[in-house]
mmCIF file of N, CA and C and ligand atoms in Angstrom:
data_model
loop_
_atom_site.group_PDB
_atom_site.id
_atom_site.type_symbol
_atom_site.label_atom_id
_atom_site.label_comp_id
_atom_site.label_asym_id
_atom_site.label_seq_id
_atom_site.Cartn_x
_atom_site.Cartn_y
_atom_site.Cartn_z
ATOM 1 N N UNK A 1347 0.850 -1.266 -0.120
ATOM 2 C CA UNK A 1347 0.124 0.069 -0.032
ATOM 3 C C UNK A 1347 1.015 1.323 -0.213
ATOM 4 N N UNK A 1348 0.324 2.077 -0.859
ATOM 5 C CA UNK A 1348 1.307 3.165 -0.868
ATOM 6 C C UNK A 1348 1.273 4.398 0.250
ATOM 7 N N UNK A 1349 1.957 5.277 0.541
ATOM 8 C CA UNK A 1349 2.024 6.269 1.806
ATOM 9 C C UNK A 1349 0.469 7.037 1.537
ATOM 10 N N UNK A 1350 0.204 7.241 0.606
ATOM 11 C CA UNK A 1350 -0.823 8.316 0.113
ATOM 12 C C UNK A 1350 -2.259 7.783 0.390
ATOM 13 N N UNK A 1351 -2.166 6.246 0.043
ATOM 14 C CA UNK A 1351 -3.544 5.388 0.294
ATOM 15 C C UNK A 1351 -3.508 5.169 1.680
ATOM 16 N N UNK A 1352 -2.338 4.948 2.612
ATOM 17 C CA UNK A 1352 -2.051 4.816 4.403
ATOM 18 C C UNK A 1352 -2.813 6.190 4.812
ATOM 19 N N UNK A 1353 -2.505 7.250 4.213
ATOM 20 C CA UNK A 1353 -3.032 8.515 4.447
ATOM 21 C C UNK A 1353 -4.286 8.531 4.491
ATOM 22 N N UNK A 1354 -4.947 8.193 3.282
ATOM 23 C CA UNK A 1354 -6.247 8.343 3.039
ATOM 24 C C UNK A 1354 -7.243 7.544 4.037
ATOM 25 N N UNK A 1355 -6.772 6.401 4.430
ATOM 26 C CA UNK A 1355 -7.360 5.433 5.403
ATOM 27 C C UNK A 1355 -6.951 6.393 7.038
ATOM 28 N N UNK A 1356 -6.128 6.828 7.099
ATOM 29 C CA UNK A 1356 -5.874 7.490 8.143
ATOM 30 C C UNK A 1356 -6.770 8.403 8.386
ATOM 31 N N UNK A 1357 -7.059 9.227 7.282
ATOM 32 C CA UNK A 1357 -8.101 10.326 7.529
ATOM 33 C C UNK A 1357 -9.472 9.606 7.950
ATOM 34 N N UNK A 1358 -9.881 8.795 7.225
ATOM 35 C CA UNK A 1358 -11.116 8.099 6.984
ATOM 36 C C UNK A 1358 -11.136 7.505 8.254
ATOM 37 N N UNK A 1359 -10.158 6.742 9.265
ATOM 38 C CA UNK A 1359 -10.463 6.195 10.536
ATOM 39 C C UNK A 1359 -10.509 7.140 11.517
ATOM 40 N N UNK A 1360 -9.667 8.239 11.304
ATOM 41 C CA UNK A 1360 -9.894 9.568 12.345
ATOM 42 C C UNK A 1360 -11.188 10.052 12.251
ATOM 43 N N UNK A 1361 -11.528 10.135 11.300
ATOM 44 C CA UNK A 1361 -12.776 10.817 11.254
ATOM 45 C C UNK A 1361 -14.183 10.031 12.009
ATOM 46 N N UNK A 1362 -14.013 8.684 11.593
ATOM 47 C CA UNK A 1362 -14.974 7.790 12.081
ATOM 48 C C UNK A 1362 -14.838 8.044 13.710
ATOM 49 N N UNK A 1363 -13.455 8.027 14.035
ATOM 50 C CA UNK A 1363 -13.191 7.734 15.700
ATOM 51 C C UNK A 1363 -13.744 9.062 16.082
ATOM 52 N N UNK A 1364 -13.631 10.173 15.523
ATOM 53 C CA UNK A 1364 -14.363 11.540 16.125
ATOM 54 C C UNK A 1364 -15.661 11.496 15.925
ATOM 55 N N UNK A 1365 -16.432 10.454 14.916
ATOM 56 C CA UNK A 1365 -17.957 10.683 14.795
ATOM 57 C C UNK A 1365 -18.254 9.657 16.098
ATOM 58 N N UNK A 1366 -17.796 8.672 16.589
ATOM 59 C CA UNK A 1366 -18.243 7.817 17.226
ATOM 60 C C UNK A 1366 -18.323 8.095 18.649
ATOM 61 N N UNK A 1367 -16.924 8.647 18.862
ATOM 62 C CA UNK A 1367 -16.880 9.492 20.225
ATOM 63 C C UNK A 1367 -18.051 10.355 20.265
ATOM 64 N N UNK A 1368 -18.400 11.019 19.687
ATOM 65 C CA UNK A 1368 -19.260 12.085 20.081
ATOM 66 C C UNK A 1368 -20.806 11.508 19.790
ATOM 67 N N UNK A 1369 -21.096 10.493 19.266
ATOM 68 C CA UNK A 1369 -22.410 9.564 19.288
ATOM 69 C C UNK A 1369 -22.376 9.018 20.581
ATOM 70 N N UNK A 1370 -21.304 8.553 20.931
ATOM 71 C CA UNK A 1370 -21.168 7.871 22.273
ATOM 72 C C UNK A 1370 -21.499 8.715 23.430
ATOM 73 N N UNK A 1371 -21.133 9.840 23.429
ATOM 74 C CA UNK A 1371 -21.040 10.992 24.523
ATOM 75 C C UNK A 1371 -22.835 11.242 24.485
ATOM 76 N N UNK A 1372 -23.246 11.363 23.290
ATOM 77 C CA UNK A 1372 -24.666 11.253 23.488
ATOM 78 C C UNK A 1372 -25.741 10.203 24.064
ATOM 79 N N UNK A 1373 -25.245 9.396 23.423
ATOM 80 C CA UNK A 1373 -26.031 8.156 23.973
ATOM 81 C C UNK A 1373 -25.876 7.636 25.331
ATOM 82 N N UNK A 1374 -24.660 7.832 26.024
ATOM 83 C CA UNK A 1374 -24.459 7.847 27.310
ATOM 84 C C UNK A 1374 -25.545 8.833 28.339
ATOM 85 N N UNK A 1375 -25.842 9.681 27.707
ATOM 86 C CA UNK A 1375 -26.752 10.975 28.306
ATOM 87 C C UNK A 1375 -27.697 10.332 28.098
ATOM 88 N N UNK A 1376 -28.138 9.687 26.902
ATOM 89 C CA UNK A 1376 -29.684 9.120 26.926
ATOM 90 C C UNK A 1376 -29.825 8.010 27.821
ATOM 91 N N UNK A 1377 -28.710 7.471 27.813
ATOM 92 C CA UNK A 1377 -28.733 6.202 28.471
ATOM 93 C C UNK A 1377 -28.914 6.202 30.050
ATOM 94 N N UNK A 1378 -28.390 7.399 30.669
ATOM 95 C CA UNK A 1378 -28.432 7.938 32.168
ATOM 96 C C UNK A 1378 -29.876 8.513 32.487
ATOM 97 N N UNK A 1379 -30.282 9.219 31.232
ATOM 98 C CA UNK A 1379 -31.500 10.249 31.658
ATOM 99 C C UNK A 1379 -32.435 9.364 32.593
ATOM 100 N N UNK A 1380 -32.948 10.426 33.651
ATOM 101 C CA UNK A 1380 -34.271 9.845 34.187
ATOM 102 C C UNK A 1380 -35.366 10.746 34.130
ATOM 103 N N UNK A 1381 -36.674 9.952 34.345
ATOM 104 C CA UNK A 1381 -37.853 10.730 34.168
ATOM 105 C C UNK A 1381 -38.484 10.772 35.616
ATOM 106 N N UNK A 1382 -39.157 11.736 36.084
ATOM 107 C CA UNK A 1382 -39.930 11.779 37.322
ATOM 108 C C UNK A 1382 -41.567 11.264 36.899
ATOM 109 N N UNK A 1383 -41.467 11.333 35.727
ATOM 110 C CA UNK A 1383 -43.458 11.152 35.108
ATOM 111 C C UNK A 1383 -43.161 9.398 34.770
ATOM 112 N N UNK A 1384 -44.268 8.747 35.403
ATOM 113 C CA UNK A 1384 -44.248 7.230 35.231
ATOM 114 C C UNK A 1384 -44.499 6.858 33.893
ATOM 115 N N UNK A 1385 -45.412 7.599 32.812
ATOM 116 C CA UNK A 1385 -45.729 7.297 31.673
ATOM 117 C C UNK A 1385 -44.202 7.626 30.937
ATOM 118 N N UNK A 1386 -43.489 8.683 31.231
ATOM 119 C CA UNK A 1386 -42.444 8.916 30.608
ATOM 120 C C UNK A 1386 -41.518 7.986 30.526
ATOM 121 N N UNK A 1387 -41.482 7.180 31.871
ATOM 122 C CA UNK A 1387 -40.288 6.535 32.279
ATOM 123 C C UNK A 1387 -40.268 5.087 31.426
ATOM 124 N N UNK A 1388 -41.964 5.104 31.310
ATOM 125 C CA UNK A 1388 -42.067 3.515 30.211
ATOM 126 C C UNK A 1388 -40.996 3.806 28.657
ATOM 127 N N UNK A 1389 -41.600 5.222 28.276
ATOM 128 C CA UNK A 1389 -40.862 5.582 26.944
ATOM 129 C C UNK A 1389 -39.405 5.750 26.886
ATOM 130 N N UNK A 1390 -39.130 5.985 28.019
ATOM 131 C CA UNK A 1390 -37.721 6.270 28.549
ATOM 132 C C UNK A 1390 -36.898 4.824 28.491
ATOM 133 N N UNK A 1391 -37.555 4.392 29.117
ATOM 134 C CA UNK A 1391 -36.851 2.877 29.170
ATOM 135 C C UNK A 1391 -36.608 2.081 28.086
ATOM 136 N N UNK A 1392 -37.555 2.530 27.068
ATOM 137 C CA UNK A 1392 -37.364 1.883 25.701
ATOM 138 C C UNK A 1392 -36.259 2.516 25.204
ATOM 139 N N UNK A 1393 -36.086 3.844 25.135
ATOM 140 C CA UNK A 1393 -35.271 4.499 24.702
ATOM 141 C C UNK A 1393 -34.034 4.063 25.029
ATOM 142 N N UNK A 1394 -34.015 4.071 26.461
ATOM 143 C CA UNK A 1394 -32.534 3.541 26.946
ATOM 144 C C UNK A 1394 -32.052 2.420 26.294
ATOM 145 N N UNK A 1395 -32.940 1.418 26.537
ATOM 146 C CA UNK A 1395 -32.758 -0.046 26.364
ATOM 147 C C UNK A 1395 -31.959 -0.062 24.784
ATOM 148 N N UNK A 1396 -32.652 0.631 23.815
ATOM 149 C CA UNK A 1396 -32.043 0.904 22.519
ATOM 150 C C UNK A 1396 -30.849 1.524 22.602
ATOM 151 N N UNK A 1397 -30.706 2.983 23.468
ATOM 152 C CA UNK A 1397 -29.395 3.335 23.257
ATOM 153 C C UNK A 1397 -28.323 2.767 24.090
ATOM 154 N N UNK A 1398 -28.544 1.955 24.779
ATOM 155 C CA UNK A 1398 -27.615 0.719 25.633
ATOM 156 C C UNK A 1398 -27.110 -0.248 24.285
ATOM 157 N N UNK A 1399 -28.026 -0.925 23.592
ATOM 158 C CA UNK A 1399 -27.813 -1.743 22.698
ATOM 159 C C UNK A 1399 -26.924 -0.999 21.504
ATOM 160 N N UNK A 1400 -27.387 0.294 21.091
ATOM 161 C CA UNK A 1400 -26.260 0.896 20.101
ATOM 162 C C UNK A 1400 -24.950 1.233 20.683
ATOM 163 N N UNK A 1401 -24.906 1.804 21.789
ATOM 164 C CA UNK A 1401 -23.706 2.153 22.744
ATOM 165 C C UNK A 1401 -22.572 0.841 22.498
ATOM 166 N N UNK A 1402 -23.343 -0.229 22.791
ATOM 167 C CA UNK A 1402 -22.486 -1.463 22.864
ATOM 168 C C UNK A 1402 -22.107 -1.806 21.501
ATOM 169 N N UNK A 1403 -22.641 -1.411 20.648
ATOM 170 C CA UNK A 1403 -22.187 -1.747 19.194
ATOM 171 C C UNK A 1403 -21.268 -0.864 18.668
ATOM 172 N N UNK A 1404 -21.467 0.438 19.183
ATOM 173 C CA UNK A 1404 -20.820 1.582 18.708
ATOM 174 C C UNK A 1404 -19.611 1.742 19.504
ATOM 175 N N UNK A 1405 -19.524 1.150 20.721
ATOM 176 C CA UNK A 1405 -18.222 1.118 21.206
ATOM 177 C C UNK A 1405 -17.228 0.127 20.840
ATOM 178 N N UNK A 1406 -17.901 -0.897 20.566
ATOM 179 C CA UNK A 1406 -16.820 -2.098 19.788
ATOM 180 C C UNK A 1406 -16.531 -1.508 18.564
ATOM 181 N N UNK A 1407 -17.461 -1.034 18.041
ATOM 182 C CA UNK A 1407 -16.814 -0.150 16.402
ATOM 183 C C UNK A 1407 -15.716 0.870 16.724
ATOM 184 N N UNK A 1408 -15.686 1.667 17.874
ATOM 185 C CA UNK A 1408 -14.657 2.539 18.164
ATOM 186 C C UNK A 1408 -13.431 1.790 18.516
ATOM 187 N N UNK A 1409 -13.596 0.769 19.103
ATOM 188 C CA UNK A 1409 -12.436 -0.134 19.527
ATOM 189 C C UNK A 1409 -11.849 -0.755 18.203
ATOM 190 N N UNK A 1410 -12.778 -1.085 17.331
ATOM 191 C CA UNK A 1410 -11.788 -1.606 15.979
ATOM 192 C C UNK A 1410 -11.335 -0.563 15.284
ATOM 193 N N UNK A 1411 -12.016 0.779 15.195
ATOM 194 C CA UNK A 1411 -11.207 1.721 14.743
ATOM 195 C C UNK A 1411 -9.919 2.134 15.369
ATOM 196 N N UNK A 1412 -9.940 1.950 16.657
ATOM 197 C CA UNK A 1412 -8.591 2.320 17.506
ATOM 198 C C UNK A 1412 -7.538 1.592 16.941
ATOM 199 N N UNK A 1413 -8.202 0.326 16.969
ATOM 200 C CA UNK A 1413 -6.778 -0.486 16.564
ATOM 201 C C UNK A 1413 -6.418 -0.713 15.071
ATOM 202 N N UNK A 1414 -7.400 -0.328 14.153
ATOM 203 C CA UNK A 1414 -7.081 -0.007 12.942
ATOM 204 C C UNK A 1414 -6.110 1.075 12.989
ATOM 205 N N UNK A 1415 -6.176 2.147 13.732
ATOM 206 C CA UNK A 1415 -5.190 3.169 13.598
ATOM 207 C C UNK A 1415 -3.921 2.727 14.104
ATOM 208 N N UNK A 1416 -4.001 1.816 15.067
ATOM 209 C CA UNK A 1416 -2.883 1.560 16.007
ATOM 210 C C UNK A 1416 -2.048 0.533 14.753
ATOM 211 N N UNK A 1417 -2.704 0.057 13.892
ATOM 212 C CA UNK A 1417 -1.865 -0.970 13.022
ATOM 213 C C UNK A 1417 -1.584 -0.048 11.797
ATOM 214 N N UNK A 1418 -2.155 1.054 11.875
ATOM 215 C CA UNK A 1418 -1.709 1.901 10.768
ATOM 216 C C UNK A 1418 -0.105 2.560 11.248
ATOM 217 N N UNK A 1419 -0.006 2.502 12.584
ATOM 218 C CA UNK A 1419 1.109 3.330 13.171
ATOM 219 C C UNK A 1419 2.280 2.044 12.940
ATOM 220 N N UNK A 1420 1.893 0.785 13.137
ATOM 221 C CA UNK A 1420 3.072 -0.318 13.498
ATOM 222 C C UNK A 1420 3.504 -0.795 12.050
ATOM 223 N N UNK A 1421 2.413 -0.541 11.137
ATOM 224 C CA UNK A 1421 3.021 -0.784 9.579
ATOM 225 C C UNK A 1421 2.192 -2.087 9.437
ATOM 226 N N UNK A 1422 1.318 -2.494 10.153
ATOM 227 C CA UNK A 1422 0.646 -3.939 9.855
ATOM 228 C C UNK A 1422 -0.606 -3.721 9.262
ATOM 229 N N UNK A 1423 -1.324 -2.467 9.109
ATOM 230 C CA UNK A 1423 -2.562 -1.966 8.589
ATOM 231 C C UNK A 1423 -3.057 -2.740 7.282
ATOM 232 N N UNK A 1424 -3.741 -3.456 7.209
ATOM 233 C CA UNK A 1424 -4.219 -4.145 5.742
ATOM 234 C C UNK A 1424 -4.260 -5.392 5.624
ATOM 235 N N UNK A 1425 -3.349 -6.048 6.668
ATOM 236 C CA UNK A 1425 -2.968 -7.291 6.797
ATOM 237 C C UNK A 1425 -3.950 -8.261 7.710
ATOM 238 N N UNK A 1426 -4.485 -9.405 6.909
ATOM 239 C CA UNK A 1426 -5.374 -10.146 8.180
ATOM 240 C C UNK A 1426 -4.655 -10.501 9.102
ATOM 241 N N UNK A 1427 -5.095 -10.385 10.540
ATOM 242 C CA UNK A 1427 -4.565 -10.610 11.652
ATOM 243 C C UNK A 1427 -4.714 -12.384 12.102
ATOM 244 N N UNK A 1428 -5.386 -12.963 11.258
ATOM 245 C CA UNK A 1428 -5.198 -14.319 11.445
ATOM 246 C C UNK A 1428 -4.422 -15.011 10.124
ATOM 247 N N UNK A 1429 -4.370 -14.951 8.896
ATOM 248 C CA UNK A 1429 -3.680 -15.489 8.090
ATOM 249 C C UNK A 1429 -2.255 -14.712 7.247
ATOM 250 N N UNK A 1430 -2.595 -13.635 7.716
ATOM 251 C CA UNK A 1430 -1.422 -12.571 7.526
ATOM 252 C C UNK A 1430 -1.628 -12.043 6.086
ATOM 253 N N UNK A 1431 -2.316 -12.530 5.378
ATOM 254 C CA UNK A 1431 -2.608 -12.273 3.992
ATOM 255 C C UNK A 1431 -3.340 -10.929 3.468
ATOM 256 N N UNK A 1432 -2.978 -10.325 2.919
ATOM 257 C CA UNK A 1432 -3.464 -8.906 2.385
ATOM 258 C C UNK A 1432 -5.052 -8.561 2.206
ATOM 259 N N UNK A 1433 -5.438 -8.019 3.072
ATOM 260 C CA UNK A 1433 -7.146 -7.962 2.849
ATOM 261 C C UNK A 1433 -7.295 -7.104 1.758
ATOM 262 N N UNK A 1434 -8.322 -7.899 1.054
ATOM 263 C CA UNK A 1434 -8.707 -7.084 -0.265
ATOM 264 C C UNK A 1434 -8.907 -5.796 -0.344
ATOM 265 N N UNK A 1435 -8.379 -4.503 -1.287
ATOM 266 C CA UNK A 1435 -9.009 -3.253 -1.246
ATOM 267 C C UNK A 1435 -10.073 -2.698 -1.177
ATOM 268 N N UNK A 1436 -10.655 -3.793 -1.860
ATOM 269 C CA UNK A 1436 -12.556 -3.557 -1.890
ATOM 270 C C UNK A 1436 -12.963 -3.586 -0.391
ATOM 271 N N UNK A 1437 -12.465 -4.647 0.106
ATOM 272 C CA UNK A 1437 -13.098 -5.258 1.625
ATOM 273 C C UNK A 1437 -12.662 -3.718 2.563
ATOM 274 N N UNK A 1438 -11.425 -3.371 2.196
ATOM 275 C CA UNK A 1438 -10.800 -2.461 3.045
ATOM 276 C C UNK A 1438 -11.398 -0.968 2.857
ATOM 277 N N UNK A 1439 -11.916 -0.769 1.338
ATOM 278 C CA UNK A 1439 -12.712 0.349 1.210
ATOM 279 C C UNK A 1439 -13.917 0.322 1.871
ATOM 280 N N UNK A 1440 -14.819 -0.883 1.943
ATOM 281 C CA UNK A 1440 -16.174 -0.728 2.591
ATOM 282 C C UNK A 1440 -15.713 -0.801 4.093
ATOM 283 N N UNK A 1441 -14.858 -1.327 4.696
ATOM 284 C CA UNK A 1441 -14.715 -1.879 6.059
ATOM 285 C C UNK A 1441 -13.198 -1.265 6.383
ATOM 286 N N UNK A 1442 -12.715 0.036 6.155
ATOM 287 C CA UNK A 1442 -11.462 0.197 6.708
ATOM 288 C C UNK A 1442 -10.816 -0.394 8.003
ATOM 289 N N UNK A 1443 -11.792 -0.876 8.886
ATOM 290 C CA UNK A 1443 -11.140 -1.398 10.212
ATOM 291 C C UNK A 1443 -11.237 -2.701 10.333
ATOM 292 N N UNK A 1444 -11.796 -3.310 8.912
ATOM 293 C CA UNK A 1444 -11.424 -4.660 8.747
ATOM 294 C C UNK A 1444 -10.210 -5.280 9.515
ATOM 295 N N UNK A 1445 -10.423 -6.315 9.929
ATOM 296 C CA UNK A 1445 -8.890 -7.020 11.145
ATOM 297 C C UNK A 1445 -8.619 -8.238 10.343
ATOM 298 N N UNK A 1446 -9.641 -8.688 9.637
ATOM 299 C CA UNK A 1446 -9.812 -9.809 8.762
ATOM 300 C C UNK A 1446 -9.947 -9.982 7.349
ATOM 301 N N UNK A 1447 -9.277 -11.069 6.737
ATOM 302 C CA UNK A 1447 -9.448 -10.851 5.048
ATOM 303 C C UNK A 1447 -10.824 -11.585 4.985
ATOM 304 N N UNK A 1448 -11.660 -11.737 3.957
ATOM 305 C CA UNK A 1448 -13.175 -11.889 3.836
ATOM 306 C C UNK A 1448 -13.050 -13.377 4.112
ATOM 307 N N UNK A 1449 -11.991 -14.405 3.724
ATOM 308 C CA UNK A 1449 -12.073 -15.842 4.109
ATOM 309 C C UNK A 1449 -12.141 -16.119 5.763
ATOM 310 N N UNK A 1450 -11.199 -15.218 6.307
ATOM 311 C CA UNK A 1450 -11.228 -15.892 8.034
ATOM 312 C C UNK A 1450 -12.424 -15.091 8.824
ATOM 313 N N UNK A 1451 -12.867 -13.800 8.064
ATOM 314 C CA UNK A 1451 -14.084 -13.391 8.938
ATOM 315 C C UNK A 1451 -14.961 -14.252 8.493
ATOM 316 N N UNK A 1452 -15.273 -14.852 7.395
ATOM 317 C CA UNK A 1452 -16.515 -15.745 7.175
ATOM 318 C C UNK A 1452 -16.615 -17.118 7.904
ATOM 319 N N UNK A 1453 -14.995 -17.368 8.214
ATOM 320 C CA UNK A 1453 -15.219 -18.635 8.950
ATOM 321 C C UNK A 1453 -15.133 -18.020 10.676
ATOM 322 N N UNK A 1454 -15.046 -17.159 10.744
ATOM 323 C CA UNK A 1454 -15.211 -16.544 12.432
ATOM 324 C C UNK A 1454 -16.859 -16.345 12.325
ATOM 325 N N UNK A 1455 -17.273 -15.841 11.468
ATOM 326 C CA UNK A 1455 -18.952 -15.598 11.597
ATOM 327 C C UNK A 1455 -19.392 -16.932 11.591
ATOM 328 N N UNK A 1456 -19.040 -18.187 10.953
ATOM 329 C CA UNK A 1456 -19.743 -19.501 10.924
ATOM 330 C C UNK A 1456 -19.772 -19.932 12.512
ATOM 331 N N UNK A 1457 -18.797 -19.672 13.220
ATOM 332 C CA UNK A 1457 -18.863 -20.210 14.341
ATOM 333 C C UNK A 1457 -19.807 -19.390 15.507
ATOM 334 N N UNK A 1458 -20.021 -20.132 16.523
ATOM 335 C CA UNK A 1458 -21.049 -19.019 17.460
ATOM 336 C C UNK A 1458 -20.291 -17.956 17.705
ATOM 337 N N UNK A 1459 -21.460 -16.995 17.905
ATOM 338 C CA UNK A 1459 -21.359 -15.383 18.355
ATOM 339 C C UNK A 1459 -19.995 -15.187 19.372
ATOM 340 N N UNK A 1460 -20.447 -15.936 20.413
ATOM 341 C CA UNK A 1460 -19.713 -15.893 21.460
ATOM 342 C C UNK A 1460 -18.093 -16.505 21.581
ATOM 343 N N UNK A 1461 -18.344 -17.476 20.502
ATOM 344 C CA UNK A 1461 -16.928 -18.051 20.192
ATOM 345 C C UNK A 1461 -16.054 -17.212 19.436
ATOM 346 N N UNK A 1462 -16.880 -16.499 18.404
ATOM 347 C CA UNK A 1462 -16.094 -15.611 17.746
ATOM 348 C C UNK A 1462 -15.428 -14.659 18.576
ATOM 349 N N UNK A 1463 -16.241 -13.782 19.428
ATOM 350 C CA UNK A 1463 -15.756 -12.833 19.706
ATOM 351 C C UNK A 1463 -14.484 -13.376 20.794
ATOM 352 N N UNK A 1464 -14.622 -14.465 21.298
ATOM 353 C CA UNK A 1464 -13.277 -14.974 22.102
ATOM 354 C C UNK A 1464 -12.024 -15.040 21.160
ATOM 355 N N UNK A 1465 -12.378 -15.563 20.227
ATOM 356 C CA UNK A 1465 -11.386 -15.676 19.001
ATOM 357 C C UNK A 1465 -10.730 -14.771 18.394
ATOM 358 N N UNK A 1466 -11.843 -13.511 18.330
ATOM 359 C CA UNK A 1466 -11.240 -12.251 17.759
ATOM 360 C C UNK A 1466 -10.426 -11.629 19.083
ATOM 361 N N UNK A 1467 -10.655 -11.903 20.487
ATOM 362 C CA UNK A 1467 -9.865 -11.301 21.677
ATOM 363 C C UNK A 1467 -8.510 -12.314 21.653
ATOM 364 N N UNK A 1468 -8.270 -13.477 21.159
ATOM 365 C CA UNK A 1468 -7.391 -14.303 21.356
ATOM 366 C C UNK A 1468 -6.312 -13.770 20.672
ATOM 367 N N UNK A 1469 -6.969 -13.508 19.034
ATOM 368 C CA UNK A 1469 -5.775 -12.989 17.871
ATOM 369 C C UNK A 1469 -5.538 -11.479 18.004
ATOM 370 N N UNK A 1470 -6.278 -10.801 18.858
ATOM 371 C CA UNK A 1470 -5.932 -9.554 19.192
ATOM 372 C C UNK A 1470 -4.855 -9.242 20.154
ATOM 373 N N UNK A 1471 -5.011 -10.211 21.108
ATOM 374 C CA UNK A 1471 -3.867 -10.392 22.348
ATOM 375 C C UNK A 1471 -2.661 -10.877 21.650
ATOM 376 N N UNK A 1472 -2.516 -11.752 20.538
ATOM 377 C CA UNK A 1472 -1.391 -12.246 20.116
ATOM 378 C C UNK A 1472 -0.686 -11.423 19.274
ATOM 379 N N UNK A 1473 -1.567 -10.477 18.515
ATOM 380 C CA UNK A 1473 -0.918 -9.682 17.653
ATOM 381 C C UNK A 1473 0.017 -8.654 18.374
HETATM 382 ZN ZN1 ZN B 2655 -7.413 -14.226 6.444
#
């Protein structure tokens, strides 16, 4: 990958990181908001639940974006963490924070969700 391609990915990832950090701050505000009104409370409970679910997903994405920025720094960006082959440019264009090539990702997706999460962690710690 050329230096200008790497810089382009850095810009995309930094913008995504800033966006997610902003969204997460707002979500946290919703998640802890309390209402004194009982009817409102029902509505808020639903909103809170949704906010918390999104919070989980977005925190996880933010973590992936940060890891991708770290890989840009150490020069391993664009390489699959599992098989160490280059991740296809098309996949990186769609998912700049992708850690695995499409084959390894699909293999991970096929296993149980919790298993693949652990699998991810093991690989991240090993990297
Ligand atoms: Zn791979």
